[in-house]
Short mmCIF file of C-alpha atoms (C1' of nucleotides) in Angstrom, two decimals:
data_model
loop_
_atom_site.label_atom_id
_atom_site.label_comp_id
_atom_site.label_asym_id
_atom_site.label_seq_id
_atom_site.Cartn_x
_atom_site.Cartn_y
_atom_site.Cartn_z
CA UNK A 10 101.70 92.78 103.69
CA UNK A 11 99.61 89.87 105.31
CA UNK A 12 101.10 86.47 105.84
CA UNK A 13 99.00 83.99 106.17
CA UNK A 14 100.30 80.42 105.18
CA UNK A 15 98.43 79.29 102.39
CA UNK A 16 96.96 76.06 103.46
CA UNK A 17 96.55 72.91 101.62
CA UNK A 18 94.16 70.41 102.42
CA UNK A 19 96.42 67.62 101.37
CA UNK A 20 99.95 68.90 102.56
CA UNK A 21 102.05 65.40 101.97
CA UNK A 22 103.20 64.02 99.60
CA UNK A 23 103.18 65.70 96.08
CA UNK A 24 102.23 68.68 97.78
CA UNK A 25 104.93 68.74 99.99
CA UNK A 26 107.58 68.05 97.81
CA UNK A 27 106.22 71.25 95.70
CA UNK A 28 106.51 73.37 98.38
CA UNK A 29 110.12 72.63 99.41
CA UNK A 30 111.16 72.77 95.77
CA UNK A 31 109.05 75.95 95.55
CA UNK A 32 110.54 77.26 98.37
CA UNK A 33 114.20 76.29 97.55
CA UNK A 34 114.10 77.91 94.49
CA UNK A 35 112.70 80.96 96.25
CA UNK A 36 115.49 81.43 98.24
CA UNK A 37 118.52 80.72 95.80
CA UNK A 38 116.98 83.21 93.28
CA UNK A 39 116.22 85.96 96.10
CA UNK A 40 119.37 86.10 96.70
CA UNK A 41 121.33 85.48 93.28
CA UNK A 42 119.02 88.34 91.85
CA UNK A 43 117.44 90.58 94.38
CA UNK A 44 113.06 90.64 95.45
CA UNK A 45 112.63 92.89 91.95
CA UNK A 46 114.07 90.38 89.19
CA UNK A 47 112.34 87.17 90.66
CA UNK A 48 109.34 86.41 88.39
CA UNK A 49 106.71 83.68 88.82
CA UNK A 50 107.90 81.53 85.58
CA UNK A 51 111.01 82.01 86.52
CA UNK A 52 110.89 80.46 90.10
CA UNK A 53 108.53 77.37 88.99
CA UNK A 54 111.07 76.75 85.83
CA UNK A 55 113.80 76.30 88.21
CA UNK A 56 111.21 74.64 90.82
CA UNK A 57 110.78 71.72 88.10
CA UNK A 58 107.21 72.78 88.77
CA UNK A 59 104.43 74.18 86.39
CA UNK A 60 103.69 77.92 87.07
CA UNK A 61 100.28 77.08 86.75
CA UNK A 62 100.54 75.88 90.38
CA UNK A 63 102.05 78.59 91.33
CA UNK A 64 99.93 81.17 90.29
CA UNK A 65 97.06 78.29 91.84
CA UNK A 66 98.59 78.16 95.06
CA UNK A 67 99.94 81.91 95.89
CA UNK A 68 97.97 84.14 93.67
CA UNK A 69 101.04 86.41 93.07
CA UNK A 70 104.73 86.76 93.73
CA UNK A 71 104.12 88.97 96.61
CA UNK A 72 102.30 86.19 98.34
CA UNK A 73 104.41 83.78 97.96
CA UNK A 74 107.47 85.16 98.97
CA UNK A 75 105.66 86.44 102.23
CA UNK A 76 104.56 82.82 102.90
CA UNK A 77 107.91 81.12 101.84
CA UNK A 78 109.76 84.12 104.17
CA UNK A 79 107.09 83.22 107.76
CA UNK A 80 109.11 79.56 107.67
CA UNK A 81 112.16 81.72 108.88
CA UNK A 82 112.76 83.14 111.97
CA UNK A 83 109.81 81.06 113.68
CA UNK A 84 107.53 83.38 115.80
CA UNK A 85 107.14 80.80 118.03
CA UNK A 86 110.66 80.14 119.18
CA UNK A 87 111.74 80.42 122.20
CA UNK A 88 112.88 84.02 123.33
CA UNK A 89 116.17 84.15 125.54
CA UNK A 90 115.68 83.93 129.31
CA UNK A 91 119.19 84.18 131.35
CA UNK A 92 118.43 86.16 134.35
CA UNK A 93 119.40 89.52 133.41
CA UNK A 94 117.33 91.97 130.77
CA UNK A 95 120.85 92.80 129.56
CA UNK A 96 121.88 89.07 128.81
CA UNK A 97 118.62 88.40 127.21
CA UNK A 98 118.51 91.22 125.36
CA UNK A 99 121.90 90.31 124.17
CA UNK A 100 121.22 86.92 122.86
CA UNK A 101 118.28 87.91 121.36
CA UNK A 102 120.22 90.55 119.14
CA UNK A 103 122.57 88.12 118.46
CA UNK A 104 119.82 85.76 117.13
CA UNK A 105 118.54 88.65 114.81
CA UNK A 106 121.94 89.64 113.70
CA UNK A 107 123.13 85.85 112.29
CA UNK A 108 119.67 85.79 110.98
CA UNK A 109 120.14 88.53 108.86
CA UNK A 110 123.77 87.49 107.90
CA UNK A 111 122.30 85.37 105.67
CA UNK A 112 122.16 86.63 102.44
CA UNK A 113 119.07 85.27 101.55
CA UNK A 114 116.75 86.07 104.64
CA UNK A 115 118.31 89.75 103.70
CA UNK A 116 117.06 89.81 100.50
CA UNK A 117 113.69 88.75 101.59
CA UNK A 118 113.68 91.66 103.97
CA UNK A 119 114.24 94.20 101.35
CA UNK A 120 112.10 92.43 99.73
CA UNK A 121 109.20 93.22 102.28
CA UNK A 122 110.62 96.68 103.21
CA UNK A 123 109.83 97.67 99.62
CA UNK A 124 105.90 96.32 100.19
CA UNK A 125 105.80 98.00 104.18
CA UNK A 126 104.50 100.90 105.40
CA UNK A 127 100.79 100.99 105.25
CA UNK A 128 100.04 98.31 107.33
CA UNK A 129 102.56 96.97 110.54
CA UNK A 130 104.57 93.96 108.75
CA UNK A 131 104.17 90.66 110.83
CA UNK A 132 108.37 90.95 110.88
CA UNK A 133 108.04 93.84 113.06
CA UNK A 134 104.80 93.58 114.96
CA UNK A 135 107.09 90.17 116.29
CA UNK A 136 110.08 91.99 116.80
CA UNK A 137 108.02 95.00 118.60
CA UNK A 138 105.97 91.74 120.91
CA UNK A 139 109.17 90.15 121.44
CA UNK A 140 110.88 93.05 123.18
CA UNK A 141 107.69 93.78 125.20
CA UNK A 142 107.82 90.11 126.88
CA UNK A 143 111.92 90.83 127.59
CA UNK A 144 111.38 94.10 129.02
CA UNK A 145 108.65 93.32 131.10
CA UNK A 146 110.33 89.82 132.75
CA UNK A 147 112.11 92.32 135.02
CA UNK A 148 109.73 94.79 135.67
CA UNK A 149 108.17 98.40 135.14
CA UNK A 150 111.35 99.38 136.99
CA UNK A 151 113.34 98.51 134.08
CA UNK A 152 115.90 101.06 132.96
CA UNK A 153 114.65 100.12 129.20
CA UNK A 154 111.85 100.95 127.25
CA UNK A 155 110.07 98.48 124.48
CA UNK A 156 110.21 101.62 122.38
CA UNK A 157 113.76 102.52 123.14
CA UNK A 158 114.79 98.14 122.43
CA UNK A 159 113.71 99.34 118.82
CA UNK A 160 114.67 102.04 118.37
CA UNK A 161 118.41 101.57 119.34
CA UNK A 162 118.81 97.99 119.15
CA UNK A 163 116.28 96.76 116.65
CA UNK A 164 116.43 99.60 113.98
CA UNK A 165 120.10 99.80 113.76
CA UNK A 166 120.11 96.51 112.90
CA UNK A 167 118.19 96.39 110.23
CA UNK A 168 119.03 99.48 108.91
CA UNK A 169 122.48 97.37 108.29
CA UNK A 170 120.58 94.63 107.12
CA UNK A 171 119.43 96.71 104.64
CA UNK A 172 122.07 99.28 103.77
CA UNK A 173 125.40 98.31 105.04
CA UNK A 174 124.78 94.53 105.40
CA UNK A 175 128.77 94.18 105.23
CA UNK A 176 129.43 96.09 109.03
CA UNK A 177 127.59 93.28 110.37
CA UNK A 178 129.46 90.98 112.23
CA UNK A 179 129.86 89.08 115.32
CA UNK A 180 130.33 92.15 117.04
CA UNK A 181 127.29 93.78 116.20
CA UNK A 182 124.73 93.04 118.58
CA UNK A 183 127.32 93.11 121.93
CA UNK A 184 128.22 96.84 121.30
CA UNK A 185 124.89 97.80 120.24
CA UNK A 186 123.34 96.45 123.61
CA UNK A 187 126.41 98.08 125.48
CA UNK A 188 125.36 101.26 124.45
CA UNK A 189 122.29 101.15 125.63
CA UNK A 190 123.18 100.38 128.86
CA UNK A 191 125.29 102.81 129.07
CA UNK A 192 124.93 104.98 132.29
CA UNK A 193 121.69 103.33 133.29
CA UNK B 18 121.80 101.02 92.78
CA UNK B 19 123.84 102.95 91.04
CA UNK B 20 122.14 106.86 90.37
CA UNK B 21 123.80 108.73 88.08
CA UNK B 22 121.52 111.26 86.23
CA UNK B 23 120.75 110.28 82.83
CA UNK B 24 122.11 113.14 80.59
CA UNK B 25 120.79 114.99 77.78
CA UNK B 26 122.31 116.72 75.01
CA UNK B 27 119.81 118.86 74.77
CA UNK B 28 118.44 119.21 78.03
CA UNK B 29 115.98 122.20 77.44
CA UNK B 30 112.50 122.67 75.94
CA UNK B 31 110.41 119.50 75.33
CA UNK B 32 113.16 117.21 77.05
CA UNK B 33 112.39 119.25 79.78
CA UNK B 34 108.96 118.82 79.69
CA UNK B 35 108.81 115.34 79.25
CA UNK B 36 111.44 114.73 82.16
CA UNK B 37 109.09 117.11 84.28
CA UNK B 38 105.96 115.29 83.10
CA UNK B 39 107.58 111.80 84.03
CA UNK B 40 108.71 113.23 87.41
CA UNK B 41 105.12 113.96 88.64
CA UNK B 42 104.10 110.99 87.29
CA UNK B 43 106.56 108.74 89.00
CA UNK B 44 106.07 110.89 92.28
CA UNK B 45 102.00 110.34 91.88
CA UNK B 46 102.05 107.08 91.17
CA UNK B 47 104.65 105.99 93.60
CA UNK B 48 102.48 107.11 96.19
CA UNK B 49 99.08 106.36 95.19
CA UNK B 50 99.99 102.32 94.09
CA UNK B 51 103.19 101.56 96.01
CA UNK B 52 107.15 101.40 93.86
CA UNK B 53 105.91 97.71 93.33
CA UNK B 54 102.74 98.06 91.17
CA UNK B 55 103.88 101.39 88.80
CA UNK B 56 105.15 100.17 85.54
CA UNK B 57 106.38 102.13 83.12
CA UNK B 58 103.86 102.43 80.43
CA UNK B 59 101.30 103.30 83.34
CA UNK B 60 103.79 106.46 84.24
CA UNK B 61 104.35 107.29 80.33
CA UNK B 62 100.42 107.34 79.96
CA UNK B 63 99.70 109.25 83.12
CA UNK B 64 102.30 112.16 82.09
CA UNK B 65 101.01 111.98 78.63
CA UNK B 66 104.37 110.95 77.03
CA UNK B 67 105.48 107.72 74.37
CA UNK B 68 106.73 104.63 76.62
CA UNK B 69 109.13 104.32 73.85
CA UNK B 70 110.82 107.53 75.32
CA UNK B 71 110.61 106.68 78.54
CA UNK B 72 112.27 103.41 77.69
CA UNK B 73 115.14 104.62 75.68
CA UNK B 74 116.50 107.53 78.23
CA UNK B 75 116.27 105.54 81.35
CA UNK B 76 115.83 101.45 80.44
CA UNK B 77 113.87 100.55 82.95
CA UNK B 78 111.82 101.35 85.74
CA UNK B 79 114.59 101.02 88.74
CA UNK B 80 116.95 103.37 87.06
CA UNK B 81 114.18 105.66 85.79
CA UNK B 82 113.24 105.94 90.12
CA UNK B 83 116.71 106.48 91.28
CA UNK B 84 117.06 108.91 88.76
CA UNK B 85 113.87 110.97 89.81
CA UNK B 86 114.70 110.37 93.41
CA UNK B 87 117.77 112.15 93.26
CA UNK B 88 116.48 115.37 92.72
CA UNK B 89 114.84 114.95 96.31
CA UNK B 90 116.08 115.90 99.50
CA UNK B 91 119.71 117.63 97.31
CA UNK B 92 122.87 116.67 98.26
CA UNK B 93 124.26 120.46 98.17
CA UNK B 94 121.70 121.51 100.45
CA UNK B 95 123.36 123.47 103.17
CA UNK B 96 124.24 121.22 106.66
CA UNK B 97 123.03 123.47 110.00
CA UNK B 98 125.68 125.37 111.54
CA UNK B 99 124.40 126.51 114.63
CA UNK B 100 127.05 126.08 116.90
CA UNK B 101 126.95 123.53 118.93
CA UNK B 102 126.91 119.77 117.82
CA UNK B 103 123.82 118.68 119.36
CA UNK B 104 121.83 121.79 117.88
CA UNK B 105 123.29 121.24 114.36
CA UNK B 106 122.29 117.23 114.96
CA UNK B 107 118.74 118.32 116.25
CA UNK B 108 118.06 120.31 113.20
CA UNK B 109 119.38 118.18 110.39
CA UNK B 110 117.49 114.95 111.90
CA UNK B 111 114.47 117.02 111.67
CA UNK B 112 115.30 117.77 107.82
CA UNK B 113 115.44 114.25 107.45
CA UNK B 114 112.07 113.81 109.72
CA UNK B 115 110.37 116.23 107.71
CA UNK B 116 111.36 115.05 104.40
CA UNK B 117 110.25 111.63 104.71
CA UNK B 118 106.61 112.58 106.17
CA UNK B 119 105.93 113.41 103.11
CA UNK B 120 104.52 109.90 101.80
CA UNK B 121 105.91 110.09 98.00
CA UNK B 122 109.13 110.46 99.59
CA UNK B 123 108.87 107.32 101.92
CA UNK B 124 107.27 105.49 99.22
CA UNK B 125 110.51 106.47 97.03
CA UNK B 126 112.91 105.20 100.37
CA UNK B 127 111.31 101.96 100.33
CA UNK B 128 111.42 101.02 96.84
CA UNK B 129 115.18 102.42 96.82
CA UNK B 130 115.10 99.57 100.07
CA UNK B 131 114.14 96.75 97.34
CA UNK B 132 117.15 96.82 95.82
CA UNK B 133 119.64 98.17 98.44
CA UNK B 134 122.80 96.13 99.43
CA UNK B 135 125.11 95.17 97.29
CA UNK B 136 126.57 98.30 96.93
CA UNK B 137 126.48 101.61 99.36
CA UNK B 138 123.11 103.75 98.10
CA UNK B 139 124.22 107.51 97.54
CA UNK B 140 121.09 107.97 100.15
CA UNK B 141 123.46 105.78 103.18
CA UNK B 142 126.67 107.47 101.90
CA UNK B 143 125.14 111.56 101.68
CA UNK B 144 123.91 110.52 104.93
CA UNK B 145 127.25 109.27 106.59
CA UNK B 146 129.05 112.24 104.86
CA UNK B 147 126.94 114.79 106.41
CA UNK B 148 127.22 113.14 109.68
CA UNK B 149 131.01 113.12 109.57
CA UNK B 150 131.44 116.79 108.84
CA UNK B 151 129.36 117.90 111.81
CA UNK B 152 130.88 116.04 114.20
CA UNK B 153 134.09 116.94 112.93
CA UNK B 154 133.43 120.54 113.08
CA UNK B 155 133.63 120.32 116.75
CA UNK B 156 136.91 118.11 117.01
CA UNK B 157 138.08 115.01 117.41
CA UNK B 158 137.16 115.25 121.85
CA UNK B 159 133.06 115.28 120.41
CA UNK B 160 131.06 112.93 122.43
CA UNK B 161 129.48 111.55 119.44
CA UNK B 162 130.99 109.38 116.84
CA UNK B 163 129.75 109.53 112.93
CA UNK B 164 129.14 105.73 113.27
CA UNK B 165 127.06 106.83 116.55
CA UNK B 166 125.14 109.12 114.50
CA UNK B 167 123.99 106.31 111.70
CA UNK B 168 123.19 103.66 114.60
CA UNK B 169 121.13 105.72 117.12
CA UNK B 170 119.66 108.57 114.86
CA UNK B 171 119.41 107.61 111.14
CA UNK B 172 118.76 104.27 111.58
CA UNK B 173 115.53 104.72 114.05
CA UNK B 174 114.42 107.03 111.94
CA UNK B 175 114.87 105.33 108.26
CA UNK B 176 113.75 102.32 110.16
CA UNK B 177 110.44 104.21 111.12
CA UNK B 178 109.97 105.67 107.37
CA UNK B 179 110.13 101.89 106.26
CA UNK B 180 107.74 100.27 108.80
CA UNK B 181 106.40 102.62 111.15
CA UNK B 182 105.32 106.06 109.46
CA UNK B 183 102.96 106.43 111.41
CA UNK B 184 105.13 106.57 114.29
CA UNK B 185 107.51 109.57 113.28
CA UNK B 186 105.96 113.39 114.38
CA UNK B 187 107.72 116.62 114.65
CA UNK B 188 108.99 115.44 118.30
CA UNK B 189 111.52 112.12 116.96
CA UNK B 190 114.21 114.14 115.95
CA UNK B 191 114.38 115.94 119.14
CA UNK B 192 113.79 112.79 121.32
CA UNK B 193 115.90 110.89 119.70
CA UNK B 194 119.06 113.19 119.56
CA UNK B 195 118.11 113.57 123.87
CA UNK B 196 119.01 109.89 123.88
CA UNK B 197 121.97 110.33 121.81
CA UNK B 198 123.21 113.01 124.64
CA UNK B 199 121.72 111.48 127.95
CA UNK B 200 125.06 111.26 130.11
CA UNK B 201 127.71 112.53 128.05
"C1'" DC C 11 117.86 131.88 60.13
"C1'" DT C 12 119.40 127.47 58.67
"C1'" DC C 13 121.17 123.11 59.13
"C1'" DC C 14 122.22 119.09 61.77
"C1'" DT C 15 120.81 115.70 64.59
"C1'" DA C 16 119.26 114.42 69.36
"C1'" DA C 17 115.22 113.17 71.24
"C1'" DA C 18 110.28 112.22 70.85
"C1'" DG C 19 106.45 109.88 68.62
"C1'" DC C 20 104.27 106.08 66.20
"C1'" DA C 21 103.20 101.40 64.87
"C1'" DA C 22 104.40 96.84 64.26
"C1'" DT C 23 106.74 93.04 66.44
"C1'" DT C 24 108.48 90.26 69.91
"C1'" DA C 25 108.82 88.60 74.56
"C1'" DT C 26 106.96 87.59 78.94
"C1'" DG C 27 103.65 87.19 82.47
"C1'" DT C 28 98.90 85.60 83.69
"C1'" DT C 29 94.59 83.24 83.19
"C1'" DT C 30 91.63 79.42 81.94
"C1'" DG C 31 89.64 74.88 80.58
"C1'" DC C 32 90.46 70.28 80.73
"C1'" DG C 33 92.67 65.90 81.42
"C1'" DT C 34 95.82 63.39 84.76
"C1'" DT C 35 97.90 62.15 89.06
"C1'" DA C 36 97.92 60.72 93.57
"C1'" DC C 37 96.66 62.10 98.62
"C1'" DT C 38 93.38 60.92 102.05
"C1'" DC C 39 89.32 59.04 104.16
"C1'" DG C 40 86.51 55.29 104.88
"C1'" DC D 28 92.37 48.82 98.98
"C1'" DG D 29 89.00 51.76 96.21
"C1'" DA D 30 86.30 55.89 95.49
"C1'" DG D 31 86.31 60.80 95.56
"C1'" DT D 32 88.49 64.89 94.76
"C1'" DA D 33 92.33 68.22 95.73
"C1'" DA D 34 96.20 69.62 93.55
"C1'" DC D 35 99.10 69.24 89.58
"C1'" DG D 36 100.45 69.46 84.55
"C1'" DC D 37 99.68 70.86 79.89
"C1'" DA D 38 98.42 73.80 76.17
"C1'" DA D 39 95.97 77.44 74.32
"C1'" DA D 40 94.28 82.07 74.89
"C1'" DC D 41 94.95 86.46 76.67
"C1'" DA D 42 97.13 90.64 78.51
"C1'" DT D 43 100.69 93.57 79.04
"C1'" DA D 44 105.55 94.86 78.92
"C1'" DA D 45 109.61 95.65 76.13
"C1'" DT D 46 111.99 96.19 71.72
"C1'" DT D 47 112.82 97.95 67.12
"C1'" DG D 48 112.79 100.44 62.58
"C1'" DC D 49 111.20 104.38 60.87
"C1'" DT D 50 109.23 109.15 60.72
"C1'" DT D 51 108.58 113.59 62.78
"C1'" DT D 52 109.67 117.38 65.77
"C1'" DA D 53 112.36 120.81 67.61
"C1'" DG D 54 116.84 122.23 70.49
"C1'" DG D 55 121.01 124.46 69.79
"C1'" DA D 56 125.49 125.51 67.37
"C1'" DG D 57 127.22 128.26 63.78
#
DNA sequence: CTCCTAAAGCAATTATGTTTGCGTTACTCG
DNA sequence: CGAGTAACGCAAACATAATTGCTTTAGGAG
């Protein structure tokens, strides 16, 4: 599953406006019919677009919907800094959390959970990156792992996401991030 | 993803065949191509049966994989009883461990992943089920809460299987239930 | 063993997804 | 602006998936 944006060498204009109807379309169908029943024709008919340029621009579905799904959750964000690994940690769960509370950006990770495994997904190399920087703000002497962020914090997040996307709430990332501070 | 076992009237003989035929094949394929690139008149071909059958006693291809998944990892199976909690945990994560090394049966967790959500998978509720009646075998003072179980043991480990197999060996289940019971 | 019919096989048809060649539009650079 | 060309749209060709009516095979009850 490699993401690299498909580049255009004349992105305004009509170009543009594809892409944002392109992408619009992506997103409501997603998530009115699941990764699986999304078909090519079927995104550029509601698009108003031709699926020739589709097909032109992406290749296949696969593609696409890895390039339409890298304009969420930016990479390049900024990652929580509050003083305390605990705090940051925190907000950055939270961030994940209402991320994935969206319906559609949950479809789109089934969606790529279906096409993981052989190679690292750019979703979780980020994820994996992120927590690195966090943990190691504060130290080697930090009572937290990188490994243990995903494991405990990370994983049972999106294994919600995924599974049980309806025990997600507000409260999610706060208790998670209690309990692994717990006794430490 | 609803997985009910298609039935058969006459469930023995060439039925049987065919249904054993289209099992390998699923399992094979699955594995070699990924759940997204196996159709269904590649499986008929490869078990050396009419797509027409395949089409008529499943429909399609996402109720055809349930199906076959099902008779994976079986719900009846006996749940350890070794008598303590964290020994019975210990030895059914590793069951779980075990079971998805094996890559058809990741491949078949990830493509199950694709169209998870909506409704509770029988995978998540066995799961949850099996983690309820352990920890109630030791009463209601255990340490360890069935919700505890699904954040901090299934979920790093299903989250592994999805998008870091290469990451789970015959130590996670052990490490991972040590975390569960660090300072309790 | 015999009959009944469920399930499988076969072939023709329909539907849908994908590719391709070519003409048209309109972005971008000078 | 105006020329050059990238990207789009259209339509036809192609490929493959799904459906359907009919025939054949064979499981299982009596």
């Amino acid at each position: 599953m490699e993401t690299q944006t498909v580049q255009n060498k004349r992105p305004g204009g009509r170009s543009a406006a594809v892409l944002n109807s392109v992408k619009v379309a992506v997103e409501e169908l997603v998530q009115e019919r699941g990764r699986e029943r999304v078909t090519i024709p079927m995104v550029a008919e509601r698009a108003g677009v031709n699926p020739t340029s589709v097909y032109r621009r992406w290749g296949d579905l696969q593609t696409m919907i890895n390039d339409i799904a890298t304009y969420r959750l930016d990479p390049s964000r900024p990652i929580p800094e509050t003083g305390s690994l605990k705090s940051d940690l925190t907000a950055w769960a939270r961030e994940i959390v209402e991320h994935y509370r969206n319906p559609t950006n949950a479809a789109l990770l089934r969606g790529g959970a279906a096409s993981a495994g052989e190679t690292e997904s750019d979703c979780t190399r980020n994820r994996r990156a992120e927590a690195g920087m966090m943990v190691q703000r504060y130290g080697t002497a930090s009572p937290i792992t990188p490994d243990e962020v995903l494991d405990h914090l990370v994983a049972p997040i999106i294994y919600r996401v995924i599974f049980l996307p309806w025990t997600l709430d507000e409260t999610t990332a706060d208790s998670l991030v209690d309990v692994l501070f717990a006794n430490r």
